[in-house]
XYZ file of C-alpha atoms in Angstrom:
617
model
C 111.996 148.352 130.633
C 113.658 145.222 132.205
C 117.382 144.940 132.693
C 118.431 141.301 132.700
C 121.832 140.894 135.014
C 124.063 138.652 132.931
C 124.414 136.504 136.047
C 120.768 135.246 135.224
C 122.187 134.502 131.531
C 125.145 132.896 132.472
C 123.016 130.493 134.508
C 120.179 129.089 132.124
C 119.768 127.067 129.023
C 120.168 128.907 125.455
C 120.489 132.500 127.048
C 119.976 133.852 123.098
C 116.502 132.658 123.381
C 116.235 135.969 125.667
C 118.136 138.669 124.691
C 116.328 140.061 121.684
C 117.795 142.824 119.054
C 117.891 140.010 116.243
C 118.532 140.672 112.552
C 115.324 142.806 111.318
C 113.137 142.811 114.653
C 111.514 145.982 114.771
C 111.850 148.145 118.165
C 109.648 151.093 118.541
C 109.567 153.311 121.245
C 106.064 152.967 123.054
C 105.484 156.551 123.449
C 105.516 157.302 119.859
C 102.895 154.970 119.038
C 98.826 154.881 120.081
C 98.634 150.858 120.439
C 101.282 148.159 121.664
C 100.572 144.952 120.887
C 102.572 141.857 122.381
C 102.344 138.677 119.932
C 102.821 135.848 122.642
C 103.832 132.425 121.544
C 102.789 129.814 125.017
C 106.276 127.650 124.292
C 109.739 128.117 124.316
C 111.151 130.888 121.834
C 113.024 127.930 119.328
C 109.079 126.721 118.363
C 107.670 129.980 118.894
C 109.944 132.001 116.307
C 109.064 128.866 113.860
C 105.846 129.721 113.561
C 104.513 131.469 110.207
C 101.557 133.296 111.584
C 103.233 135.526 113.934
C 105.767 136.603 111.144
C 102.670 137.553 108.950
C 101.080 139.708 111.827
C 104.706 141.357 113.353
C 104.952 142.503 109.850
C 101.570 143.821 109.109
C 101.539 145.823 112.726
C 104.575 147.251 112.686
C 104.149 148.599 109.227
C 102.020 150.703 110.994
C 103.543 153.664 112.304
C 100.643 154.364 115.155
C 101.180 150.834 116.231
C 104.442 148.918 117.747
C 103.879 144.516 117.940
C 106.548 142.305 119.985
C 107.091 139.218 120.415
C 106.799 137.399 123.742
C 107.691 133.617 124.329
C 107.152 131.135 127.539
C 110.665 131.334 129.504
C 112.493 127.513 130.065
C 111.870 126.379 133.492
C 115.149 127.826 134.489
C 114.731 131.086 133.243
C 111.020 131.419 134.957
C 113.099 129.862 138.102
C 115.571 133.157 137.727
C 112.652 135.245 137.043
C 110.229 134.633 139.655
C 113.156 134.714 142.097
C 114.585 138.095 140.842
C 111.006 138.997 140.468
C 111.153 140.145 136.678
C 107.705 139.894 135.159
C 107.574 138.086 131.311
C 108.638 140.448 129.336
C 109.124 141.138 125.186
C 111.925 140.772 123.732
C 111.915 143.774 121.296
C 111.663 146.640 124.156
C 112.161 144.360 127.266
C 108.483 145.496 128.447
C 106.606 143.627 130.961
C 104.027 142.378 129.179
C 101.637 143.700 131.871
C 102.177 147.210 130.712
C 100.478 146.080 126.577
C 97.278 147.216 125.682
C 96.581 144.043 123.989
C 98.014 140.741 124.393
C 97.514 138.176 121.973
C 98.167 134.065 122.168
C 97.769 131.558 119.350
C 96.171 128.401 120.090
C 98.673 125.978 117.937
C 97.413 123.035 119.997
C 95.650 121.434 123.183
C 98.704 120.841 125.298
C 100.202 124.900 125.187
C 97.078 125.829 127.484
C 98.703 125.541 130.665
C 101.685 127.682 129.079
C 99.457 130.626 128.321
C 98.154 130.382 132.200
C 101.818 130.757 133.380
C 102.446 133.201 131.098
C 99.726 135.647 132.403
C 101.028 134.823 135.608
C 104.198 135.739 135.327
C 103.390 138.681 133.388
C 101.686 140.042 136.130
C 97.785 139.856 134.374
C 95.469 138.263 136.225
C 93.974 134.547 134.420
C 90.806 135.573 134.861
C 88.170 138.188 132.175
C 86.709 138.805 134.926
C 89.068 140.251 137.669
C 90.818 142.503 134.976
C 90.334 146.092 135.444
C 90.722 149.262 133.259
C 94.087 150.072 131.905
C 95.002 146.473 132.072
C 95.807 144.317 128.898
C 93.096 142.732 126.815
C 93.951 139.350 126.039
C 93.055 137.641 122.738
C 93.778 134.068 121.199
C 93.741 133.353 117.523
C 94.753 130.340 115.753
C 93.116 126.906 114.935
C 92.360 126.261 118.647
C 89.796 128.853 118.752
C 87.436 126.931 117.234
C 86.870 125.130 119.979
C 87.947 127.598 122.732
C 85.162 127.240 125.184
C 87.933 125.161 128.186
C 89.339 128.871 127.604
C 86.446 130.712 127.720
C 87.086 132.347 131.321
C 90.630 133.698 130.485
C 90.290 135.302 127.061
C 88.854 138.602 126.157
C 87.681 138.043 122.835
C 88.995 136.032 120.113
C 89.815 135.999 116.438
C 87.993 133.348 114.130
C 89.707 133.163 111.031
C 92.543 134.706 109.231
C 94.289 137.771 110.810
C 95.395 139.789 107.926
C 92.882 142.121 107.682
C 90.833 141.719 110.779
C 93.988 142.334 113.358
C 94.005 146.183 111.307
C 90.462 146.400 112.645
C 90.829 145.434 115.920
C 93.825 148.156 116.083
C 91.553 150.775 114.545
C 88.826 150.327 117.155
C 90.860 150.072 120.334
C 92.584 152.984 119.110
C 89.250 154.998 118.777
C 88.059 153.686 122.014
C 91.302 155.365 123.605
C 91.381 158.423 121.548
C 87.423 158.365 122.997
C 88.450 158.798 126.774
C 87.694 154.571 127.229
C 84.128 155.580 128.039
C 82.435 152.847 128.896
C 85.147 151.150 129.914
C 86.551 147.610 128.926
C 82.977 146.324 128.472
C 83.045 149.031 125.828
C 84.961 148.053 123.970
C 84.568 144.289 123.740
C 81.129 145.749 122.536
C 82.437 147.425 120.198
C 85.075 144.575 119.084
C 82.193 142.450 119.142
C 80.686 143.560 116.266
C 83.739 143.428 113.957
C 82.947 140.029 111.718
C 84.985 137.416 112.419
C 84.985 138.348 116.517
C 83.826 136.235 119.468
C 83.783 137.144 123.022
C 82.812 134.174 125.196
C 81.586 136.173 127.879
C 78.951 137.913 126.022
C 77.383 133.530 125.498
C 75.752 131.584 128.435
C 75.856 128.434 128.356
C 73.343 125.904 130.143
C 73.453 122.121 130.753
C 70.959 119.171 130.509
C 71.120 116.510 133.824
C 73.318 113.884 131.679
C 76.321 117.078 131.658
C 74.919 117.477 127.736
C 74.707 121.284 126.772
C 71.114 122.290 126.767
C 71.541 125.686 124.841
C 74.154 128.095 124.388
C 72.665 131.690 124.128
C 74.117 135.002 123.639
C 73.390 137.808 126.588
C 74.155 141.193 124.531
C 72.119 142.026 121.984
C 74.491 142.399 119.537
C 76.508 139.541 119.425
C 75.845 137.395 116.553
C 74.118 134.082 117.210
C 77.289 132.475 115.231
C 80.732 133.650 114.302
C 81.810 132.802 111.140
C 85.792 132.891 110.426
C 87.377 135.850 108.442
C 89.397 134.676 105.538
C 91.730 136.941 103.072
C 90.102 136.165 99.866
C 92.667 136.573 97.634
C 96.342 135.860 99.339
C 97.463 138.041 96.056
C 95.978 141.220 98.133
C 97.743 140.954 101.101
C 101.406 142.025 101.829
C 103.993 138.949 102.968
C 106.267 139.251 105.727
C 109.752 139.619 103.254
C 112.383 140.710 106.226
C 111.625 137.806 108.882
C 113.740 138.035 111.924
C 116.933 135.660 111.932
C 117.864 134.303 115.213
C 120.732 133.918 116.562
C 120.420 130.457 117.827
C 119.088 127.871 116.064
C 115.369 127.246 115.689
C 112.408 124.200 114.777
C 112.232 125.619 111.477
C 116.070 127.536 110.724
C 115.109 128.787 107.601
C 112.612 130.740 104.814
C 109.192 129.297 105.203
C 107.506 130.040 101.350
C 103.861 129.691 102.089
C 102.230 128.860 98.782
C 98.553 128.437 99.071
C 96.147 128.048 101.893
C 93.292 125.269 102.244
C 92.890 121.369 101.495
C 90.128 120.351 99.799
C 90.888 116.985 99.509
C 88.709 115.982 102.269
C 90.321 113.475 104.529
C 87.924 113.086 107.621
C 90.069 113.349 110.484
C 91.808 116.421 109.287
C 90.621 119.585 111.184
C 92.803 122.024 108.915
C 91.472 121.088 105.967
C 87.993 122.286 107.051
C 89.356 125.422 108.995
C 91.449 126.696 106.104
C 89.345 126.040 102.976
C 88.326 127.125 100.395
C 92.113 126.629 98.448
C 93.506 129.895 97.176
C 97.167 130.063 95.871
C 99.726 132.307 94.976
C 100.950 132.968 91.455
C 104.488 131.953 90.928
C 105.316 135.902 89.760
C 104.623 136.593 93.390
C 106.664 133.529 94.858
C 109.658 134.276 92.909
C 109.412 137.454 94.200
C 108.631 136.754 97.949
C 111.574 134.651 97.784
C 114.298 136.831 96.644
C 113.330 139.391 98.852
C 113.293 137.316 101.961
C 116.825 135.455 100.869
C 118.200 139.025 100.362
C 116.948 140.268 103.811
C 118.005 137.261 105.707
C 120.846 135.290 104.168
C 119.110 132.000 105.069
C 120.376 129.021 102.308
C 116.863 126.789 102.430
C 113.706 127.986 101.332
C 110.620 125.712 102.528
C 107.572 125.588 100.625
C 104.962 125.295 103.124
C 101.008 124.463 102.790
C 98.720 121.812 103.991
C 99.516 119.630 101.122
C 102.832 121.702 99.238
C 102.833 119.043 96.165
C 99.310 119.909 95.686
C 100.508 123.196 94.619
C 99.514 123.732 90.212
C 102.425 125.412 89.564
C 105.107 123.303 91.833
C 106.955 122.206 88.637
C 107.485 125.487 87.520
C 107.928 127.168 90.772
C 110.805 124.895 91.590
C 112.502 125.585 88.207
C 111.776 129.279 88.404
C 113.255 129.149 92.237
C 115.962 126.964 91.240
C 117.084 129.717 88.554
C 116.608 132.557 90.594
C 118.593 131.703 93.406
C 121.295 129.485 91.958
C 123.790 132.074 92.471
C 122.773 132.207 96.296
C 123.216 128.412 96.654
C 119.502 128.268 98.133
C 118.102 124.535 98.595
C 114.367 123.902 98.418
C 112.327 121.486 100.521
C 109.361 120.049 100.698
C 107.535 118.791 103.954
C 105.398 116.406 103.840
C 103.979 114.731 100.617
C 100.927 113.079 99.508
C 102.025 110.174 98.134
C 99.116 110.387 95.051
C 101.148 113.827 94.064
C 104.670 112.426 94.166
C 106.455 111.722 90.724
C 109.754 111.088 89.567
C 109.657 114.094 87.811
C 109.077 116.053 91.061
C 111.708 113.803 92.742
C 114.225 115.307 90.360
C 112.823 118.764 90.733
C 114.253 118.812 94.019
C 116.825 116.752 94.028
C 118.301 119.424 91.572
C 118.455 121.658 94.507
C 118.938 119.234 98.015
C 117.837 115.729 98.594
C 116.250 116.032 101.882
C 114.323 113.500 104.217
C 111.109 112.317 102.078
C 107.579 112.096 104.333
C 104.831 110.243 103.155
C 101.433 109.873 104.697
C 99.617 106.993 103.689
C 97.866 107.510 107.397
C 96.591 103.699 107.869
C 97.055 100.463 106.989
C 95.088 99.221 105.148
C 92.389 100.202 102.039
C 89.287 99.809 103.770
C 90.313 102.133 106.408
C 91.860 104.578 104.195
C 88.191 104.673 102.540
C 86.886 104.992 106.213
C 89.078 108.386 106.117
C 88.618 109.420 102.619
C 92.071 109.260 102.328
C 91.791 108.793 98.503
C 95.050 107.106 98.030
C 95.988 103.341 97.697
C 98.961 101.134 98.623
C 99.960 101.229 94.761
C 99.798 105.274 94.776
C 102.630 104.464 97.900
C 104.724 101.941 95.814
C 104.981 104.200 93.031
C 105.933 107.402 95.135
C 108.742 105.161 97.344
C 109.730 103.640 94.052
C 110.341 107.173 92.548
C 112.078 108.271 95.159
C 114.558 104.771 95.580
C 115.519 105.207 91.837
C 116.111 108.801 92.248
C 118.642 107.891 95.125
C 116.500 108.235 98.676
C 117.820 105.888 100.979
C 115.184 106.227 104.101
C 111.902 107.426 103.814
C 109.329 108.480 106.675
C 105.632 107.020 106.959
C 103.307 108.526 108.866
C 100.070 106.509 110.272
C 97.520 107.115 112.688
C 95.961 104.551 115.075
C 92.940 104.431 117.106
C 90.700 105.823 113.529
C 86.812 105.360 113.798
C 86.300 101.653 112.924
C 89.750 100.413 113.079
C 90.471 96.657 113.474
C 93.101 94.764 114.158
C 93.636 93.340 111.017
C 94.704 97.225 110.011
C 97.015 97.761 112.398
C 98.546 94.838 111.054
C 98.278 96.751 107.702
C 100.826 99.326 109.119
C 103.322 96.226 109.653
C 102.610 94.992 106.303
C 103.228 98.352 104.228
C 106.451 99.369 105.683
C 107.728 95.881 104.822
C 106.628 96.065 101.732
C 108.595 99.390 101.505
C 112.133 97.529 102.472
C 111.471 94.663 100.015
C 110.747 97.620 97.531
C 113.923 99.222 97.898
C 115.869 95.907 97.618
C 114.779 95.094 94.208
C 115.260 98.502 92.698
C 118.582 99.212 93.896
C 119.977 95.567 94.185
C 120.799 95.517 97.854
C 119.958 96.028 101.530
C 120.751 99.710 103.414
C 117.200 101.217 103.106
C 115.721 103.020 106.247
C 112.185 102.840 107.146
C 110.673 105.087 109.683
C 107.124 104.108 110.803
C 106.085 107.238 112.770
C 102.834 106.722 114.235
C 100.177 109.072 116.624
C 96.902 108.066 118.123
C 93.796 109.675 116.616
C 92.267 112.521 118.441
C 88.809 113.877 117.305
C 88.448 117.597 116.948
C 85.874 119.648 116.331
C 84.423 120.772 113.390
C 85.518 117.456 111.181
C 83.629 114.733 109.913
C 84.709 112.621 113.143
C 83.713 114.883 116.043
C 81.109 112.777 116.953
C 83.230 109.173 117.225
C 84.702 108.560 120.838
C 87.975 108.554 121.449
C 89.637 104.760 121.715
C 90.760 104.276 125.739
C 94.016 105.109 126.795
C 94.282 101.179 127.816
C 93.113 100.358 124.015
C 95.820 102.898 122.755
C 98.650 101.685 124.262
C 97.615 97.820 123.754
C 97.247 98.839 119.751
C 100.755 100.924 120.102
C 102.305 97.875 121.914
C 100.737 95.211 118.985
C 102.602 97.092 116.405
C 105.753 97.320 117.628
C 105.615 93.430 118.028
C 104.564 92.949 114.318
C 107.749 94.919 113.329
C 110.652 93.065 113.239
C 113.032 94.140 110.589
C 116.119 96.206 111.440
C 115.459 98.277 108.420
C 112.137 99.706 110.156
C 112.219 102.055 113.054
C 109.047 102.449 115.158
C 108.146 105.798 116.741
C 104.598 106.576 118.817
C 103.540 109.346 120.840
C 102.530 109.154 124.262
C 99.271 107.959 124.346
C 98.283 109.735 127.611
C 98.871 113.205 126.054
C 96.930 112.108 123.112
C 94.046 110.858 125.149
C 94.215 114.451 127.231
C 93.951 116.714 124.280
C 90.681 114.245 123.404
C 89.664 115.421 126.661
C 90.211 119.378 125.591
C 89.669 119.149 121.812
C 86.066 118.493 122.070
C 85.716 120.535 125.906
C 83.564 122.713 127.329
C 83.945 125.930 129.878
C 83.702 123.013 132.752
C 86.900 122.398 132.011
C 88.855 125.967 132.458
C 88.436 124.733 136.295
C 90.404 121.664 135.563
C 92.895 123.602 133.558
C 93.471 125.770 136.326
C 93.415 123.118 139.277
C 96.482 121.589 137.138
C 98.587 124.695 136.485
C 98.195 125.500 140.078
C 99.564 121.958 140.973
C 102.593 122.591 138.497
C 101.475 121.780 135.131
C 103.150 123.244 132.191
C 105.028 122.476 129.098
C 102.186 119.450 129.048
C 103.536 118.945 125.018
C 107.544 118.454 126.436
C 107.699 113.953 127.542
C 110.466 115.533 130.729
C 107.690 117.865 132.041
C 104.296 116.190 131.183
C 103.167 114.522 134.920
C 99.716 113.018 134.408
C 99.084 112.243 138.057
C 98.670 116.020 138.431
C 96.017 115.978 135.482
C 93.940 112.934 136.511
C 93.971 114.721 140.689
C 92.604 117.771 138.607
C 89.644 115.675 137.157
C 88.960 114.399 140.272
C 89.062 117.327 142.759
C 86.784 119.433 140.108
C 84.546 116.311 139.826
C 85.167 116.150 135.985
C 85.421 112.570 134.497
C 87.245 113.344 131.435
C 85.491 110.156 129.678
C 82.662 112.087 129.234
C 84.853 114.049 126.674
C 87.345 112.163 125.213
C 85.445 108.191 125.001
C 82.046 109.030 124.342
C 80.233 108.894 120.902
C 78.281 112.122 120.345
C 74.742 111.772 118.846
C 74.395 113.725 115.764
C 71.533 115.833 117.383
C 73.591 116.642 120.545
C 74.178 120.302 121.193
C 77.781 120.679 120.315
C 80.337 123.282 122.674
C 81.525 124.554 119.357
C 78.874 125.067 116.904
C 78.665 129.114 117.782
C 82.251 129.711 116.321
C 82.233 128.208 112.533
C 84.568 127.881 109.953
C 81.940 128.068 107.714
C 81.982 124.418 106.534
C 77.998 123.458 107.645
C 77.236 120.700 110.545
C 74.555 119.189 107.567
C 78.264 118.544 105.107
C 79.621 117.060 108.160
C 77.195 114.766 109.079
C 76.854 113.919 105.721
C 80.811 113.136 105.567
C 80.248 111.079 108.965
C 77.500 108.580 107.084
C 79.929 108.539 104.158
C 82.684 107.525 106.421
C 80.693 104.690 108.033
C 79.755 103.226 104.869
C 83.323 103.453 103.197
C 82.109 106.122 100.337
C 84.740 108.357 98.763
C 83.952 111.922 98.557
C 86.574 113.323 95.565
C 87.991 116.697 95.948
C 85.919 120.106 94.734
C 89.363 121.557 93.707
C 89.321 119.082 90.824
C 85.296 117.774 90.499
C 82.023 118.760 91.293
C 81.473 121.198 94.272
C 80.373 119.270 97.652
C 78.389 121.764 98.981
C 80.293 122.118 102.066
C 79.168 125.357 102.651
C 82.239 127.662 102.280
C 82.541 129.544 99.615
C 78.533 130.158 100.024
C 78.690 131.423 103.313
C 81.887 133.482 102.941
C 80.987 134.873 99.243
C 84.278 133.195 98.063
C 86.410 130.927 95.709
C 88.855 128.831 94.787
C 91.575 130.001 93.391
C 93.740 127.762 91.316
C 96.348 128.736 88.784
C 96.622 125.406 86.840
C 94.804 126.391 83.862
C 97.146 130.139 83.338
C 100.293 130.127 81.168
């Protein structure tokens, strides 16, 4: 166990983000359990403890009584300063164990720019980066998330990995390390990645080889053990009315990204917009009843005194039941003085009677995504929404008193012209003029929020190039001269991180070298503007002899072998391709949820459904 001297408190940022013992985290002692699993989070603990998926799997683990799960977070610069200096390896903050001393150590893959984190991390844990130089009695390491679908820049630090859902397959993976041990770990750790292997839903990248054609193109990707499966499909929990729902979350004791009760209604999108990687990895669409939510939600406001309950999916307004689930909500914790809030909406499912709904309970910030400017391009997308669907949802919303509303765009979109950038402009004017004759007056606020487009796998645009980084930022730098009224405030990302998580969005295992040439050189906390130094990225490319062009810029051919295509979310490449020609010609592809079935492969290759309440009383 580690002892932290307060002097090493007293000296860094936000010491509560390591001191542990918070309202309901569970502390077991390790030597009354047969597995110890530390959940690691590769950013700070304020993001980290906001994020749903480790609540869901701390809860089912430590259910368990055999089994003890912890939380472990990536240290501020000044704490790792304190650390390395003191030499105290990372460490969790339920027992204060060095995560070293885990049998299994698991990261989530949230997004491109954490991967240097999770290097550190290992590093200061005192695991070495590499599969390969691990030995027995050492930590397995395993990633889960939406990043694993295209895990191959990670391929030489990871174990194994989870494809899928982790509800019922992370009770699996417990069961069989556990007989492994109980077993003597014969055969040691290649054992039991053989034996993990063949749990559905499992992928360990060193059991594939991978080979390359002379243009850097992948030639073949092949599996070496016998039993690994040619392709791993994800695991999904069938019916979220099965499964158990984390109803004591920990509370915090400082404030986090998301301070309160996150309500998770459904899971999937079927809606379809090309870009969108979620919507293929989380499909098909299965929802909760509102017995259950009601339910959920008592529990959770009883257990952690928390006054806002967020109802969280890919699309929450798409939810059957939303009208009735805020009224039933509303009743059930009016006592409590609970607000509810929505993130954000699709404009097509935004009315004024849902703009009542919740201003009943608290009139938060309003977030629309109309995505791009103009019509043709939100065809392009398959967006499936119009500038009139916008007028009508900002128009709800003014009468219903919102003052400020948020759009949220994307530039640099497959086929996009000038003339819909422009489009952007256009809109959120059209939005301030709006507000003016509905409520008789100036005073509205406007927020254009706007990221450049990066292709990811497994989506209808993995094979369209990436626009330039010199393209980005003229595009980012034309909009904010088109917008000119005081009511409209202009926000864009950085379009050199965008452009890098092209590069590792659509990777291969050539890059883990470049990943590891950078962290070396001091990168880290890539997603945080103070610590993000691109020099040290674009010396990485270049001393590994790596243009990262040849991942992020160029278009794919449809035929190419593809880094990815062994790991599947079950969604076929024959849909996507299909969805890329649609996108090219402008088609609209409507939504299964609500029309005919697209065929996109799911529910076939999974054996499952969708599973929508709106037709139940």
């Amino acid at each position: 166990m580690i002892h932290l001297d307060p002097a090493i408190l007293s000296r860094v940022m936000k010491p509560a983000r390591y001191t542990g013992h918070e309202l309901n985290s569970v502390m077991k002692p390790h030597e009354t359990v047969a597995v110890t699993f530390a959940l690691a989070f590769p950013d700070v603990y304020e993001v980290g403890m906001s994020y749903l998926g480790y609540k869901i799997l701390y809860s089912i683990l430590n259910k368990r009584t055999d089994t003890a799960a912890e939380r472990v977070f990536a240290p501020w610069v000044d704490m790792e300063q304190e650390m390395r200096q003191a030499k105290i390896p990372l460490f969790s903050h339920e027992t204060f164990t060095p995560l070293a001393e885990f049998d299994l150590v698991g990261f989530t893959l949230q997004y491109e720019m954490s991967y240097t984190n999770i290097l550190n991390m290992l590093d200061l844990g005192g695991i070495p980066l590499l599969t390969k130089d691990r030995k027995q009695g050492q930590p397995f390491v395993v990633a889960g998330g939406p990043g694993v679908y295209n895990v191959e820049p990670l391929a030489d630090f990871f174990d194994f990995v989870i494809v899928g859902e982790g509800e019922e397959i992370i009770e699996e993976i417990v069961d069989t390390y556990k007989c492994w041990r109980e077993a003597g770990e014969q055969g040691g750790r290649k054992e039991f990645l053989l034996a993990v292997s063949k749990i559905s839903g499992i992928y360990v990248p060193s059991f594939y080889d991978v080979t390359y054609e002379t243009n850097g193109t992948i030639h073949s990707v092949s599996s070496n053990e016998p039993t690994a499966p040619a392709i791993v499909h994800k695991r999904i929990v069938k019916d979220l009315e099965s499964i158990s729902y984390p109803v004591k979350p920990i509370v915090p004791y400082t404030e986090i990204v998301h301070d309160r009760i996150m309500l998770e209604l459904f899971r999937g999108c079927t809606r379809g917009c090309r870009f969108c990687q979620a919507g293929i990895l989380y499909r098909p669409v299965r929802e909760r009843t509102v017995d259950t939510l009601v339910k959920i939600a008592r529990q959770q406001v009883d257990a952690t005194g928390y006054n806002e309950i967020s109802l969280t999916s890919l699309s929450s307004a798409d939810y059957s039941k939303l009208p009735e689930l805020i009224d039933r909500l509303t009743a059930e914790l009016k006592d409590d003085r609970v607000s509810v809030s929505l993130p954000s909406l699709r404009i097509d499912s935004f009315s004024i009677e849902l703009a009542q709904k919740v201003q009943q309970v608290r009139k938060s910030g309003l977030t629309f995504a109309p995505e791009a400017g103009t019509q043709r391009l939100r065809d392009v997308i398959n967006k499936g929404v119009t500038e009139e669907n916008l007028i009508e949802a900002v128009g709800a919303a003014f009468r219903s008193g919102w003052t400020s509303v948020k759009l949220y765009f994307m530039i640099g979109l497959p086929t996009e012209t000038d003339e819909d950038i422009e489009g952007i402009a256009d809109l959120a004017q059209r939005v301030v003029k709006l507000f003016s004759e509905i409520r008789g007056r100036r005073g509205v606020k406007v927020t254009v929020s706007v990221s450049s487009f990066v292709p990811k796998a497994h989506t209808a645009f993995q094979w369209f190039g990436q626009d330039s980084l010199e393209e980005l930022e003229r595009k980012q730098h034309y909009l904010r001269s088109l917008i000119k009224d005081k009511s409209i405030a202009y926000h864009y990302h950085d379009a050199r991180v965008s452009v890098l998580e092209g590069v590792f969005a659509r990777g291969d295992r050539r890059l883990g070298e470049v990943l590891l040439k950078a962290w070396r050189a001091g990168a880290k906390f890539d997603s945080w503007s103070e610590h993000f130094h691109y020099e040290i990225w674009q010396q990485a490319f270049i001393d590994c002899k790596i243009d990262p062009a040849f991942y992020a810029h160029r278009d794919r051919d449809l035929m190419e072998v593809l880094p990815w295509e062994y790991v599947s979310p079950a969604v076929t490449k024959k849909y996507l391709a299909k969805e890329y020609r649609e996108a090219v010609a402008g088609a609209f592809t409507s939504d299964c949820r609500t029309d005919v079935c697209g065929v996109c492969g799911v529910c076939q290759q999974l054996n499952a459904a969708v599973i929508d309440w709106s037709d139940s009383l």
